[in-house]
Coordinates of C-alpha atoms and ligand atoms in Angstrom, one line a residue:
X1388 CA -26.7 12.2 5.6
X1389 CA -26.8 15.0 7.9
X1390 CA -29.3 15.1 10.6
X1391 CA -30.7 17.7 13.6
X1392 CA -31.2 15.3 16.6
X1393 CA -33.7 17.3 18.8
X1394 CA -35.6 16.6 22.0
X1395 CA -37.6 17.6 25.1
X1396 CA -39.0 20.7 23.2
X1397 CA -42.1 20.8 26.0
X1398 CA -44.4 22.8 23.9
X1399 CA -42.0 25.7 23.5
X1400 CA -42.5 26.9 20.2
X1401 CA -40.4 30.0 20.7
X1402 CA -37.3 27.5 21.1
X1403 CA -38.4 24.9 18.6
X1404 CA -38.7 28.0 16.0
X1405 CA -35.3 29.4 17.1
X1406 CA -33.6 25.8 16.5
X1407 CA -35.3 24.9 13.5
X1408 CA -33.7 28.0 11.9
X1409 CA -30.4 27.1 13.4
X1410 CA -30.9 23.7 12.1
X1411 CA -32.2 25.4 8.3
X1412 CA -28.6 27.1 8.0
X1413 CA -26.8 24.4 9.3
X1414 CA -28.0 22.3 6.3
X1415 CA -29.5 19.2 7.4
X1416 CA -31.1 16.4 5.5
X1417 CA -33.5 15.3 8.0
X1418 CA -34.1 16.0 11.5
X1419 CA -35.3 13.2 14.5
X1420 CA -37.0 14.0 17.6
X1421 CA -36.4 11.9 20.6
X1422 CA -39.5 12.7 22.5
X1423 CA -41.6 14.9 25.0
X1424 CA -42.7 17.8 22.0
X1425 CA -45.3 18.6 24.6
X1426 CA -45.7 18.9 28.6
X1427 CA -44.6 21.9 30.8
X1428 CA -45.0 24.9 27.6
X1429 CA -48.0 26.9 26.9
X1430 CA -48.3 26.1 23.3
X1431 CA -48.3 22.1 23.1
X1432 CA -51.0 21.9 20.1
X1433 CA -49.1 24.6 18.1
X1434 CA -45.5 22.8 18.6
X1435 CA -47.1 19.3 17.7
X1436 CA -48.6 21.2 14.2
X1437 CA -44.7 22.0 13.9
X1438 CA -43.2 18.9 14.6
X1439 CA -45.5 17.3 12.8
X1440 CA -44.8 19.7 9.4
X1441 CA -40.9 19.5 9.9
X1442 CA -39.8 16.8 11.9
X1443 CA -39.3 13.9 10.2
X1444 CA -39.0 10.9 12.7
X1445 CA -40.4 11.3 16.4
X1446 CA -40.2 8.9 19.1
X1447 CA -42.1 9.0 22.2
X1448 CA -41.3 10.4 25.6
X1449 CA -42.8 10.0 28.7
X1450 CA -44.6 13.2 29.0
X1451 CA -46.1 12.4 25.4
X1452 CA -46.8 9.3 26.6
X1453 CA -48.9 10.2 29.9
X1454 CA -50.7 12.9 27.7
X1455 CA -52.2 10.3 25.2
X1456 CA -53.2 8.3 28.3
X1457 CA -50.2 5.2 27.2
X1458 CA -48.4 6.3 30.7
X1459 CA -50.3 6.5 33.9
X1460 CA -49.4 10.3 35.2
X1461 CA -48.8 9.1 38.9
X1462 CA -44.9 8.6 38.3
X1463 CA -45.2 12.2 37.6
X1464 CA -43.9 15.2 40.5
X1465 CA -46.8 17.3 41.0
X1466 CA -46.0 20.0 38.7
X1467 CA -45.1 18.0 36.1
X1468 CA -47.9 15.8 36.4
X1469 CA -50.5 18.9 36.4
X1470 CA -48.6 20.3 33.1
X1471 CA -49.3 16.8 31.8
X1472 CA -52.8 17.4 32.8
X1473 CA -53.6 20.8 31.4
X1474 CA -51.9 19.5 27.9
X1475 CA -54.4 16.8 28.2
X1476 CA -56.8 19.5 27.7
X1477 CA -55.6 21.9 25.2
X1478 CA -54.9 19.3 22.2
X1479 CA -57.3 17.4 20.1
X1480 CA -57.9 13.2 20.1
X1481 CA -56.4 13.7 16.5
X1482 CA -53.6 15.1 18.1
X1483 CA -53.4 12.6 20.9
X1484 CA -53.9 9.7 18.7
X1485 CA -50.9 11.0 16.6
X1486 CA -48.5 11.3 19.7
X1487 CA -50.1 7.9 21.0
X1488 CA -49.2 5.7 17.6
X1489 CA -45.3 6.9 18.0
X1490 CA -42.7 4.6 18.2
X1491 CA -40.1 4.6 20.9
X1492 CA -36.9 3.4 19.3
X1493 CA -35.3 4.5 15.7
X1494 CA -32.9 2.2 14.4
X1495 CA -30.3 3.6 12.0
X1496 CA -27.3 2.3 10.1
X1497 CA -24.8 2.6 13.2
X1498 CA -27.1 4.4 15.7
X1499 CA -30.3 4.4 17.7
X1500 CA -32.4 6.7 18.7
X1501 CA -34.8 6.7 22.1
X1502 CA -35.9 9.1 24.8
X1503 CA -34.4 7.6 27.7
X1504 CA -32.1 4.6 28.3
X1505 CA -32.2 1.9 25.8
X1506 CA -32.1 -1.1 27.8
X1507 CA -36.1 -1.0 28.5
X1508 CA -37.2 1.7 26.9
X1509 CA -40.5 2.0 28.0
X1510 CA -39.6 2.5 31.4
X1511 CA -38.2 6.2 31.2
X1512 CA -35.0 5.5 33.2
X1513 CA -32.3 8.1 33.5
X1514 CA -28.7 8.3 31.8
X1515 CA -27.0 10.6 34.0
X1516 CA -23.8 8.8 36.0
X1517 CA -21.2 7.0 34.3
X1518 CA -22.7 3.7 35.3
X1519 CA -26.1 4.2 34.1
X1520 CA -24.9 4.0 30.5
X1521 CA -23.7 0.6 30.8
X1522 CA -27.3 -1.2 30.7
X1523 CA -28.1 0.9 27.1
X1524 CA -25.0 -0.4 25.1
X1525 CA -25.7 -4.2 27.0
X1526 CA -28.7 -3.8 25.2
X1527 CA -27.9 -3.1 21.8
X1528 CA -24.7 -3.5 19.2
X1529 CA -24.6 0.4 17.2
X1530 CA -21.7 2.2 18.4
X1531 CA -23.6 5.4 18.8
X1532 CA -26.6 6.0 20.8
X1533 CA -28.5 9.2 20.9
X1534 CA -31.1 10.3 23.8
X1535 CA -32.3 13.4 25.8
X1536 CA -34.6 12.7 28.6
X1537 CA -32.7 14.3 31.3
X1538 CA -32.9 17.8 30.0
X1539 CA -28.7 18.0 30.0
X1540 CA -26.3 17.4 27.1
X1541 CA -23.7 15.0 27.7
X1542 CA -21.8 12.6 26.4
X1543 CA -21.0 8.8 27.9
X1544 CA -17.8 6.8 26.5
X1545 CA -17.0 2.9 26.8
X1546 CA -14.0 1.7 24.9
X1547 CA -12.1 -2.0 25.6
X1548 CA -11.9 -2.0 29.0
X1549 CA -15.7 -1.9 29.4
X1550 CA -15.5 1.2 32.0
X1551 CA -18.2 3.8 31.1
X1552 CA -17.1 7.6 31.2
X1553 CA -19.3 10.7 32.1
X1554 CA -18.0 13.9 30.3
X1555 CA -19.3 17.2 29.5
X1556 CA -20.6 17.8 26.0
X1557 CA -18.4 18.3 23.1
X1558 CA -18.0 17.9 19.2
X1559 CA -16.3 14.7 18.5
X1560 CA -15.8 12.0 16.0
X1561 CA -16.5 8.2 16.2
X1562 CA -13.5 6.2 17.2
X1563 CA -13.3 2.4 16.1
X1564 CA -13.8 0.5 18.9
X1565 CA -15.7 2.8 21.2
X1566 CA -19.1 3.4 21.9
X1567 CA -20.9 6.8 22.6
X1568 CA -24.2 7.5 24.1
X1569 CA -25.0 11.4 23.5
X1570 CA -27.7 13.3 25.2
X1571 CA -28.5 16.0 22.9
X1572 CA -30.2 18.4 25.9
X1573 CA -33.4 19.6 25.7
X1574 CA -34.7 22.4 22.9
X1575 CA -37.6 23.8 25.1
X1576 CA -36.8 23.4 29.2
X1577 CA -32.4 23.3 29.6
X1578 CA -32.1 22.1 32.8
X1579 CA -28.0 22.6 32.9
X1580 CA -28.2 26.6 34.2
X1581 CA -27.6 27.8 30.5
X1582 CA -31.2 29.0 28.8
X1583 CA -30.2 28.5 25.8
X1584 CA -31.9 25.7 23.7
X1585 CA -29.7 22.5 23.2
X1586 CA -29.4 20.1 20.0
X1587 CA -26.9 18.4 18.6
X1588 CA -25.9 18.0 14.7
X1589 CA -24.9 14.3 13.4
X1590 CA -23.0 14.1 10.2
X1591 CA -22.9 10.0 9.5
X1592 CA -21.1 9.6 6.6
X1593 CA -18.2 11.2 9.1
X1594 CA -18.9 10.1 12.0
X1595 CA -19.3 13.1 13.5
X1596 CA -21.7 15.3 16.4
X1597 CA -21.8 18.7 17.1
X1598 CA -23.7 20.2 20.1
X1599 CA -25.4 23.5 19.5
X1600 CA -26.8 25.8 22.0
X1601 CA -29.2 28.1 20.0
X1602 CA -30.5 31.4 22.2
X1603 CA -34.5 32.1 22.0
X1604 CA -37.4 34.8 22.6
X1605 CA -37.1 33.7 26.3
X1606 CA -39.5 36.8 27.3
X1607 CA -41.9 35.8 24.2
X1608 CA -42.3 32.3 26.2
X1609 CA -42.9 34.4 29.2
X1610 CA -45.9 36.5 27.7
X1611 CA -47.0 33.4 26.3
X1612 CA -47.3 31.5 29.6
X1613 CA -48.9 34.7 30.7
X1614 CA -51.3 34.7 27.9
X1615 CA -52.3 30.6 28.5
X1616 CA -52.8 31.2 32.5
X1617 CA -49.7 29.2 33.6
X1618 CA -47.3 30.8 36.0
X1619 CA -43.7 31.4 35.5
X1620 CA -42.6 29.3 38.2
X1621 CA -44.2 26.2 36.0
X1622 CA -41.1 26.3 33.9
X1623 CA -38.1 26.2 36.3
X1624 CA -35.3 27.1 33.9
X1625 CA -36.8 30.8 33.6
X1626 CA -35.7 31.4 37.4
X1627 CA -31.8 30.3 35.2
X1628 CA -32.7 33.5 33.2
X1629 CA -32.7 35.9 36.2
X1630 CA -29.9 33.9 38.1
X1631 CA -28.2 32.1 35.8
X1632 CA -27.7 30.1 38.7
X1633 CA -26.1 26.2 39.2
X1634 CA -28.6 23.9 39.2
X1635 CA -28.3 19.6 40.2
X1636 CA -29.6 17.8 37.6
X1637 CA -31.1 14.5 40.0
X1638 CA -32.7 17.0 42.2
X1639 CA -34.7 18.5 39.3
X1640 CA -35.7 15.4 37.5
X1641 CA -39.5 15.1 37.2
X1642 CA -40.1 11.4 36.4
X1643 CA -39.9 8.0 38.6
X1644 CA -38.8 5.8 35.6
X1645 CA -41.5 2.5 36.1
X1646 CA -40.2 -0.8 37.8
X1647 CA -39.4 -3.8 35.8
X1648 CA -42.8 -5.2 36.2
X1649 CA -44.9 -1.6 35.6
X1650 CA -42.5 -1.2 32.1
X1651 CA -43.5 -4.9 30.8
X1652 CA -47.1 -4.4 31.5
X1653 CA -46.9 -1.3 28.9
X1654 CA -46.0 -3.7 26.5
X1655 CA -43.0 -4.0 23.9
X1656 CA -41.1 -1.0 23.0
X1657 CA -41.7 -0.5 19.2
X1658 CA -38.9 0.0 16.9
X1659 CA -39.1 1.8 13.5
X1660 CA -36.6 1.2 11.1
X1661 CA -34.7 4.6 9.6
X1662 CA -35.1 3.5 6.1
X1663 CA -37.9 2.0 5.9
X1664 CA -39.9 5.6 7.5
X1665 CA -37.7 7.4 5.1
X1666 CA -39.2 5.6 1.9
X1667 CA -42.3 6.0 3.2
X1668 CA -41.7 9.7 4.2
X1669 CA -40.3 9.8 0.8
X1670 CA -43.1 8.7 -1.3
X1671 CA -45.3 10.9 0.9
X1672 CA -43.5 13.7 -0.4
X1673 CA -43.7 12.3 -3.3
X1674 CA -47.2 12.4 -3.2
X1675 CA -47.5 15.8 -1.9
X1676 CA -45.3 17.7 -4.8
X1677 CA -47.3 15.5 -7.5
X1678 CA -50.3 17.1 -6.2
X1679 CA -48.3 20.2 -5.6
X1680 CA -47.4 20.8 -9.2
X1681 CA -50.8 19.9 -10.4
X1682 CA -52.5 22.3 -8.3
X1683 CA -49.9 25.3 -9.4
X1684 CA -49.8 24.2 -13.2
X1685 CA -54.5 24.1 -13.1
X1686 CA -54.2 27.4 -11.9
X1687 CA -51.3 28.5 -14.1
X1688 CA -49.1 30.1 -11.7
X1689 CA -45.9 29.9 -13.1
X1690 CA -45.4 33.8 -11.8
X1691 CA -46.0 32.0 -8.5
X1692 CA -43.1 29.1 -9.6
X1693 CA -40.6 31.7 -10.6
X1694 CA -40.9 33.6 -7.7
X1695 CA -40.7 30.4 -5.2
X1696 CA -37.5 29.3 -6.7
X1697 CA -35.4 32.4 -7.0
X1698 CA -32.7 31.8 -4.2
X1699 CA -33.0 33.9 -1.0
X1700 CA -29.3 34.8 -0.9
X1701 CA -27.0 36.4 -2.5
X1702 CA -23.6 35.3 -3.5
X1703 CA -20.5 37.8 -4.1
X1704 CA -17.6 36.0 -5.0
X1705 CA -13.6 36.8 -4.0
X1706 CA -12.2 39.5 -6.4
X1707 CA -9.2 37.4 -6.8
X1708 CA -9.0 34.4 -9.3
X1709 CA -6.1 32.2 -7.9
X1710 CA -8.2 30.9 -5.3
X1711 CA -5.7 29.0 -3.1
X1712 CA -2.5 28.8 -2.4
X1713 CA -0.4 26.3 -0.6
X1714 CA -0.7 25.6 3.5
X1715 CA 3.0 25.7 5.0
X1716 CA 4.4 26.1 8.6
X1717 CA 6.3 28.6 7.1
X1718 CA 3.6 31.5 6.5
X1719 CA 1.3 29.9 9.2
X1720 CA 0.5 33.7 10.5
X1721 CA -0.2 35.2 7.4
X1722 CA -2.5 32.1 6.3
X1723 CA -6.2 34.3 6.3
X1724 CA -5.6 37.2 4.1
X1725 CA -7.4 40.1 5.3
X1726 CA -9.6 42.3 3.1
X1727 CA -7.9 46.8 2.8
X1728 CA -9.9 48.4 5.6
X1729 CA -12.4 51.1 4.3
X1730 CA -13.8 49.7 1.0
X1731 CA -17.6 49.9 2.1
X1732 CA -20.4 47.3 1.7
X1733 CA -19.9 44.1 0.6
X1734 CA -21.8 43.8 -2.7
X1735 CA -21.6 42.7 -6.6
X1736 CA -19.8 45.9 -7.3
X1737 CA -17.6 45.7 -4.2
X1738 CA -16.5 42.1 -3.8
X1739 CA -13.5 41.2 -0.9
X1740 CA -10.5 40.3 -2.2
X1741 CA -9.8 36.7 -1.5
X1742 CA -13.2 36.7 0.4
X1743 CA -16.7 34.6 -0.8
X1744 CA -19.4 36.1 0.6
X1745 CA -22.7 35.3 1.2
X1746 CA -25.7 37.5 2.5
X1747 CA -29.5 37.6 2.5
X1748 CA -31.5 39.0 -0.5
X1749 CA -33.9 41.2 2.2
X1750 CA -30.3 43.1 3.0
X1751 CA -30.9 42.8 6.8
X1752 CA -27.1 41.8 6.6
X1753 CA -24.5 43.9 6.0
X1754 CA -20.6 43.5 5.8
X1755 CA -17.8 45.9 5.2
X1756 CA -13.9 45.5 5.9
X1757 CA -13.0 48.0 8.4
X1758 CA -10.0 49.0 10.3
X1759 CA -10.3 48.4 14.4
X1760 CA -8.6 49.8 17.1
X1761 CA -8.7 48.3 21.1
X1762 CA -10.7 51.3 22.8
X1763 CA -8.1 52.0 25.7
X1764 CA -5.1 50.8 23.6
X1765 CA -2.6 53.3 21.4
X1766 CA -1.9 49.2 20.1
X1767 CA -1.4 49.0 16.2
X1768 CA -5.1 49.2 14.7
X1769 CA -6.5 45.3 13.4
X1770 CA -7.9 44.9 10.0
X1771 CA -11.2 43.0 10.1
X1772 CA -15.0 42.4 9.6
X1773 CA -17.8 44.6 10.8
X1774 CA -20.9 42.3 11.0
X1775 CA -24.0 44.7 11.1
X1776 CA -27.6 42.3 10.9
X1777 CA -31.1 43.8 11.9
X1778 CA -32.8 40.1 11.1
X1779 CA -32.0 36.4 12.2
X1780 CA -31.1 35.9 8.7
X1781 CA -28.0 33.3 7.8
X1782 CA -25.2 34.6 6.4
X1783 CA -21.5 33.0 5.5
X1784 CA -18.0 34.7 4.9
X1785 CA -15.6 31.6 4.0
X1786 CA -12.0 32.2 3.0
X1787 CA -9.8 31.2 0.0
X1788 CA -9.0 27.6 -0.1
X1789 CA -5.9 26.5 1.3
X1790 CA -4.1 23.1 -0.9
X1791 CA -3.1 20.8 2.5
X1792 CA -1.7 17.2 3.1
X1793 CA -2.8 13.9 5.0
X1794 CA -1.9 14.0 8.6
X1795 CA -2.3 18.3 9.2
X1796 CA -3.8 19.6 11.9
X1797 CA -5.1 23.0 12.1
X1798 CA -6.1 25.2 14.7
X1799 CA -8.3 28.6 13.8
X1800 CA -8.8 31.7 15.8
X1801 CA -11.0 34.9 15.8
X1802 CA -11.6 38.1 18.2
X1803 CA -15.0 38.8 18.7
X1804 CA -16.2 42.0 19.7
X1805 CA -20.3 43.1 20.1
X1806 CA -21.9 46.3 20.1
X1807 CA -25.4 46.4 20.9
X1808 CA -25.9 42.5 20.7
X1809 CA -29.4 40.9 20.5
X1810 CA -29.0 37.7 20.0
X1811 CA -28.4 34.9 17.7
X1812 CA -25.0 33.2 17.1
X1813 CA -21.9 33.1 15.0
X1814 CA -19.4 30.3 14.2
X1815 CA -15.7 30.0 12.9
X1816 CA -15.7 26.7 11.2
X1817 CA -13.0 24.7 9.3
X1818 CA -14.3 22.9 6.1
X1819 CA -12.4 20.5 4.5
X1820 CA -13.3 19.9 0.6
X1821 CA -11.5 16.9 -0.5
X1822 CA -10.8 17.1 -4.3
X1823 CA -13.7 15.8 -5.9
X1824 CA -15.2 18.9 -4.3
X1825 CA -17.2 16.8 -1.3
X1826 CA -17.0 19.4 1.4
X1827 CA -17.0 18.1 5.3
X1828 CA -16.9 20.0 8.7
X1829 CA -13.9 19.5 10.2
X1830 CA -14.6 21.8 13.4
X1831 CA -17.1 24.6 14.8
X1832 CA -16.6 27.0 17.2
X1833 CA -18.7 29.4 18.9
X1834 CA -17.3 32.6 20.5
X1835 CA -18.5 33.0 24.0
X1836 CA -19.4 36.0 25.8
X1837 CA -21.0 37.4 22.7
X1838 CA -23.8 38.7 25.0
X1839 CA -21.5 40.4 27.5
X1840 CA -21.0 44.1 27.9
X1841 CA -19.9 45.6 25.1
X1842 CA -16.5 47.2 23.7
X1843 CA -14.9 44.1 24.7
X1844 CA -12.3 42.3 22.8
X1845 CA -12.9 38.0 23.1
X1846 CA -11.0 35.8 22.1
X1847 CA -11.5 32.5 20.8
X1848 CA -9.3 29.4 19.4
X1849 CA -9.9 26.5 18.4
X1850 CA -8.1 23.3 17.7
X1851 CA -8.7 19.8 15.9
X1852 CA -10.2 17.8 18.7
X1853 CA -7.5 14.6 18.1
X1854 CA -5.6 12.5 16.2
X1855 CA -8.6 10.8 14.9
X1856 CA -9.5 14.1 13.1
X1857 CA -7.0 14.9 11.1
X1858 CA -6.7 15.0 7.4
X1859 CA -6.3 11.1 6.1
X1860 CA -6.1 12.9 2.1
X1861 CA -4.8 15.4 0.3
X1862 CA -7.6 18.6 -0.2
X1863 CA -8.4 22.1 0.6
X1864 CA -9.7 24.1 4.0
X1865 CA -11.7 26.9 4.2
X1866 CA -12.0 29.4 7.5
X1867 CA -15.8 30.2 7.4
X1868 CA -17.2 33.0 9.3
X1869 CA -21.3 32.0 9.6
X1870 CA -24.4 32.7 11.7
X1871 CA -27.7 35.1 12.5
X1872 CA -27.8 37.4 15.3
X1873 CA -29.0 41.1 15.6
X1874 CA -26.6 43.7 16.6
X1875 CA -23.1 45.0 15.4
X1876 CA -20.2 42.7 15.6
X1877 CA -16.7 43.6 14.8
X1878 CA -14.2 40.7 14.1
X1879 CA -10.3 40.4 13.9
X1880 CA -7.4 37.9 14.0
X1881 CA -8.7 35.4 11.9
X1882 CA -6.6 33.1 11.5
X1883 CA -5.9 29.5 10.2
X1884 CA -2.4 27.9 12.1
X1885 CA -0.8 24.9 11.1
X1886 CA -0.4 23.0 14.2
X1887 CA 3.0 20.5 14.6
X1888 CA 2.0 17.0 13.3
Ligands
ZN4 ZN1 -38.5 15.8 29.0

């Protein structure tokens, strides 16, 4: 299973939209939110009707908690506490019943799920030094825990010796005998100087989490506010926008997490059990395309059917037939064959050699192999991709397949260069597909800068992450170029290295 692990979306709808798109190409199988879907935004009843649609297990935070009236809105700083206030107003008792019946801990085969530390979770303490992580993993035995809370991605680590490690977010794997806690940031209010929206992406058959930052209609939000009568200064990440200033994390929390005594008197934290929601979410569904089908097949739509199912993207293979050839140190350089400049769209009747390529239907994506040369350089000209999207619409260029052994490493690389960005992302990513054909992420990178001045050359590398990550059975890798932006980016050097072993 492959889940979105969200949080702290604050009734920003323009950020929950702009991840669950992210989380939509990513491929997920389910997605969990660890609390606070409303407080702070301007659109709290609209975000819930979203959440409510598309999330499929939610867990209460304090905000949600002090807006259904289970959390008394004293522990609360004053703007917080009169956001909690006006959300009061704006959503139904429907509503707040819903957000009041949530459970605050999700058990799962291996992990667990709550807003803020585990150890007593109804009392809305923070995870944020080192120490503070110790208390959660006292309290229960899964070797990863997942929270938000404090609006800042991180990761805590505990292995033997018992001492408990702070570090800054990053894609890893689970190691035998440690234990993680990750905060997965917040989707609607960052709180870390970087406006983007935060998530993170939990493979669990691997082991694996990836942290995504995902960028959003910030000035939308802004007109929105507008719109709703709540000033700017409400949501304190939009002076980040104008600065993109530093910002310390303890001096903008917004919560005084209850006492011992204040947390017991709000009774026992309820646990939900992953399986058990998902059987029930299941036959739900169920349900709900049994009375689906019926209503379609009454009114004889099968026009309707046909049109629903026809696949949104399409798929132009690599010209080539031998699709792989063998990894070696040996042509390590040459690994990524790179399509003649000058051929044109991408399309059936102009497939990329040794390229699979995969766009949108709507053609709002466009790819052509083109020729490149650095602006103030006489340098030999680079062969490469010109990206060229007008929509936030996924789209995936992956590579040949490459035959490799147990125990390789790989590092891949890419040069990024925008012109007229917009927005959006892109990824280089390594997939492994083991021989069975069971594909698995081995590593995602995204380019940075992407949103600095133009006509610049960037480049990014990437390597696997450790020893734990390396190939434990014979297989294939892929290089896969994916994402959804606006704008015109041109990309070069891609490359796949064998690293030494
Ligand atoms: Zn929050």
């Amino acid at each position: 299973m492959r889940y979105a692990v969200i949080s702290d979306i604050h009734a920003n709808r323009q950020a929950l939209e702009a991840v669950l798109i992210d989380a939509g190409a990513v491929g997920v199988d389910g997605i969990i939110c660890l609390g606070d879907v409303v407080g702070y935004g301007p659109e709290p009843a609209e975000v819930l009707q979203i959440v409510h649609a598309k999330v499929d297990h939610i867990l209460l935070g304090n905000h949600d908690a002090a807006v259904s009236g289970r959390l008394d809105p004293v522990n609360f700083n004053p703007n917080a506490r009169r956001l909690v206030e006006w959300t009061a107003t704006q959503i139904d008792g429907k509503a707040r019943r819903f957000l009041g019946a949530l459970p605050a801990v999700l058990a799962g085969d291996g992990f667990r799920c709550a807003h803020a530390e585990l150890a007593m979770p109804r009392r809305y303490g923070y995870i944020i030094e080192a120490e503070d992580a110790i208390a959660s993993w006292e309290a229960c035995s899964e070797p990863l825990l997942f929270v938000g809370h404090s609006h800042q991605p991180g990761l805590f680590v505990t292995g033997k010796s018992g001492r408990a490690y702070a570090i800054d977010a990053q894609d890893f794997q689970v190691e035998h005998g440690k234990r993680y806690i990750v905060n997965v940031g917040s989707v609607g209010q960052p709180r870390d100087g970087d406006v983007r929206a935060s998530y993170a992406i939990y493979e669990q058959d691997a082991g694996t989490v990836y942290f995504r930052r995902i960028p959003f209609d910030v000035n939308g939000y802004r007109a929105t506010l507008d719109q709703r009568g709540l000033p700017e200064e409400s949501s304190p990440f939009l002076a980040d926008a104008a600065t993109g200033g530093e910002r310390i994390v303890r001096e903008e929390l917004d919560f005084h997490p209850l006492s011992q005594e204040e947390a017991e008197k709000s009774g026992r934290a309820t646990v939900t059990c992953l399986e058990r929601a998902e059987s029930r979410a299941r036959h739900w569904r169920l349900t709900g395309i049994t009375l689906g089908l019926l209503a379609l097949l009454s009114c004889g739509l099968a026009a309707a059917i046909h049109h629903r199912f026809r696949p949104s993207h399409i798929t132009v293979a690599g010209s080539s037939h031998s699709d792989f050839s063998v990894l070696t140190r040996q042509a390590a350089d040459r690994t990524l064959r790179l399509p003649a400049a000058g051929r044109g769209l991408v399309g059936p009747d102009n497939p990329l050699d040794k390229w699979q390529v995969r766009l949108p239907r709507s053609g709002a994506v466009a790819v052509s192999a083109e020729s490149f040369r650095e602006e103030k350089d006489d340098g030999p000209s680079r062969q490469g991709f010109r990206l060229k999207s007008e929509q936030l619409e996924p789209f995936e260029l992956r590579s040949s397949r490459f035959a490799v052994q147990p125990g390789m490493r790989f590092a891949v690389q890419g040069r990024f260069r925008p012109r007229n960005w917009q927005g959006g992302n892109i990824e280089m990513v390594l997939i492994f597909e083991s021989a069975g054909g069971a594909e698995r992420t081995l590593m995602v990178k995204q380019p940075p800068g992407l949103d600095a001045p133009d006509d610049n050359w960037g480049r990014v590398s990437s390597r696997t992450m450790s020893q734990t990550n390396t190939l434990e059975s014979e297989g294939f890798v892929r290089y896969v170029l994916r994402g959804q932006f606006r704008g015109i980016v041109d990309v070069c050097d891609t490359r796949l290295i064998l690293k030494g072993q």
